[in-house]
């Protein structure tokens, strides 16, 4: 496995792989790899000849007061995990390599972002699509892998690939969970012991919502209210949002007669957790 920090060197290797007729699977990350990432790498390994993992904590997608400075980092651990799981090349650029100066062209995301996390993180998805556009151009993957834990990111990347004609297949991989149901996240290490005990109720709240839907409730308000009550009774975290929207368009619905996402975000002291379930009009879980 090679670890490269330099864009030209990565592009040379990519060109050679493409000349040799190899397919490239790409897993973009911000590092501190956990089982969720490993699952993405494994999926990529099954479907492609050459696997590239990027590790870059992208400052552009962090807002003021967000956790850019405390975002967990462990390069040694990441290298080991990547190598053990069959990554061929890690692209590990510095901030200066990715953003040598101010950008002359900025991207604006006009749909799928004024809801869920996008609402309370202005500029976040602009940062995500900017870094991904650069990474897609450097790595030229056939397939790119994202976890459904961040379903809004998947929806925005789906739009990026479609709107800008990237010849890339987006592969959305179900959320990997701890035994007690908590969605795996690099940020979980920042939960206190008590918060960690409460956090699994987030998934249980979502499942409560899906069950109501299966029991015949079709009004989004009713389902969201029940999820809120459940969460308020089980955790001290502050609810940032509970939303039920069409998926992947992320638009409000009057009644549930198409695939929808039920998503929540909860603030704890040092960390904000998100989770979601995507299900159809019969309450069958589609992803997540
Ligand atoms: O999901 C993430 O880790 C990041 O948003 C991504 C896709 C690597 C872009 O920085």
JSON list of C-alpha atoms and ligand atoms in Angstrom, two decimals, residues 26-31 37 54 56-58 61-62 71 124-125 127-129 131-132 135 145-147 150 153 157, ligand 1:
[
{"chain": "A", "resi": 26, "resn": "UNK", "atom": "CA", "xyz": [-12.76, 5.48, -4.05]},
{"chain": "A", "resi": 27, "resn": "UNK", "atom": "CA", "xyz": [-13.54, 5.89, -0.35]},
{"chain": "A", "resi": 28, "resn": "UNK", "atom": "CA", "xyz": [-13.31, 9.55, 0.73]},
{"chain": "A", "resi": 29, "resn": "UNK", "atom": "CA", "xyz": [-12.85, 10.02, 4.49]},
{"chain": "A", "resi": 30, "resn": "UNK", "atom": "CA", "xyz": [-11.70, 12.47, 7.11]},
{"chain": "A", "resi": 31, "resn": "UNK", "atom": "CA", "xyz": [-9.75, 9.70, 8.85]},
{"chain": "A", "resi": 37, "resn": "UNK", "atom": "CA", "xyz": [-15.27, 3.07, 6.93]},
{"chain": "A", "resi": 54, "resn": "UNK", "atom": "CA", "xyz": [-8.46, 9.69, 0.94]},
{"chain": "A", "resi": 56, "resn": "UNK", "atom": "CA", "xyz": [-8.40, 14.82, 4.64]},
{"chain": "A", "resi": 57, "resn": "UNK", "atom": "CA", "xyz": [-10.09, 16.81, 7.38]},
{"chain": "A", "resi": 58, "resn": "UNK", "atom": "CA", "xyz": [-11.61, 19.37, 5.04]},
{"chain": "A", "resi": 61, "resn": "UNK", "atom": "CA", "xyz": [-16.97, 22.00, 5.56]},
{"chain": "A", "resi": 62, "resn": "UNK", "atom": "CA", "xyz": [-16.60, 23.06, 9.20]},
{"chain": "A", "resi": 71, "resn": "UNK", "atom": "CA", "xyz": [-11.87, 16.33, 15.20]},
{"chain": "A", "resi": 124, "resn": "UNK", "atom": "CA", "xyz": [-21.17, 22.76, 5.13]},
{"chain": "A", "resi": 125, "resn": "UNK", "atom": "CA", "xyz": [-22.36, 21.11, 1.93]},
{"chain": "A", "resi": 127, "resn": "UNK", "atom": "CA", "xyz": [-17.43, 22.60, 1.51]},
{"chain": "A", "resi": 128, "resn": "UNK", "atom": "CA", "xyz": [-18.28, 18.94, 0.91]},
{"chain": "A", "resi": 129, "resn": "UNK", "atom": "CA", "xyz": [-19.04, 19.33, -2.82]},
{"chain": "A", "resi": 131, "resn": "UNK", "atom": "CA", "xyz": [-13.57, 18.99, -1.81]},
{"chain": "A", "resi": 132, "resn": "UNK", "atom": "CA", "xyz": [-15.31, 16.09, -3.57]},
{"chain": "A", "resi": 135, "resn": "UNK", "atom": "CA", "xyz": [-11.00, 14.63, -5.23]},
{"chain": "A", "resi": 145, "resn": "UNK", "atom": "CA", "xyz": [-18.58, 4.75, -1.56]},
{"chain": "A", "resi": 146, "resn": "UNK", "atom": "CA", "xyz": [-20.54, 6.63, 1.11]},
{"chain": "A", "resi": 147, "resn": "UNK", "atom": "CA", "xyz": [-22.24, 5.53, 4.30]},
{"chain": "A", "resi": 150, "resn": "UNK", "atom": "CA", "xyz": [-24.98, 10.71, 6.48]},
{"chain": "A", "resi": 153, "resn": "UNK", "atom": "CA", "xyz": [-24.53, 13.86, 2.16]},
{"chain": "A", "resi": 157, "resn": "UNK", "atom": "CA", "xyz": [-23.41, 13.82, -3.76]},
{"chain": "B", "resi": 1, "resn": "LIG", "atom": "O1", "xyz": [-18.15, 12.14, 5.13]},
{"chain": "B", "resi": 1, "resn": "LIG", "atom": "C1", "xyz": [-17.00, 12.64, 5.24]},
{"chain": "B", "resi": 1, "resn": "LIG", "atom": "O2", "xyz": [-16.13, 12.11, 5.94]},
{"chain": "B", "resi": 1, "resn": "LIG", "atom": "C2", "xyz": [-16.67, 13.92, 4.50]},
{"chain": "B", "resi": 1, "resn": "LIG", "atom": "O3", "xyz": [-17.79, 14.75, 4.42]},
{"chain": "B", "resi": 1, "resn": "LIG", "atom": "C3", "xyz": [-16.09, 13.68, 3.11]},
{"chain": "B", "resi": 1, "resn": "LIG", "atom": "C4", "xyz": [-17.06, 12.98, 2.20]},
{"chain": "B", "resi": 1, "resn": "LIG", "atom": "C5", "xyz": [-14.81, 12.86, 3.23]},
{"chain": "B", "resi": 1, "resn": "LIG", "atom": "C6", "xyz": [-15.73, 15.02, 2.45]},
{"chain": "B", "resi": 1, "resn": "LIG", "atom": "O4", "xyz": [-14.79, 15.71, 3.20]}
]
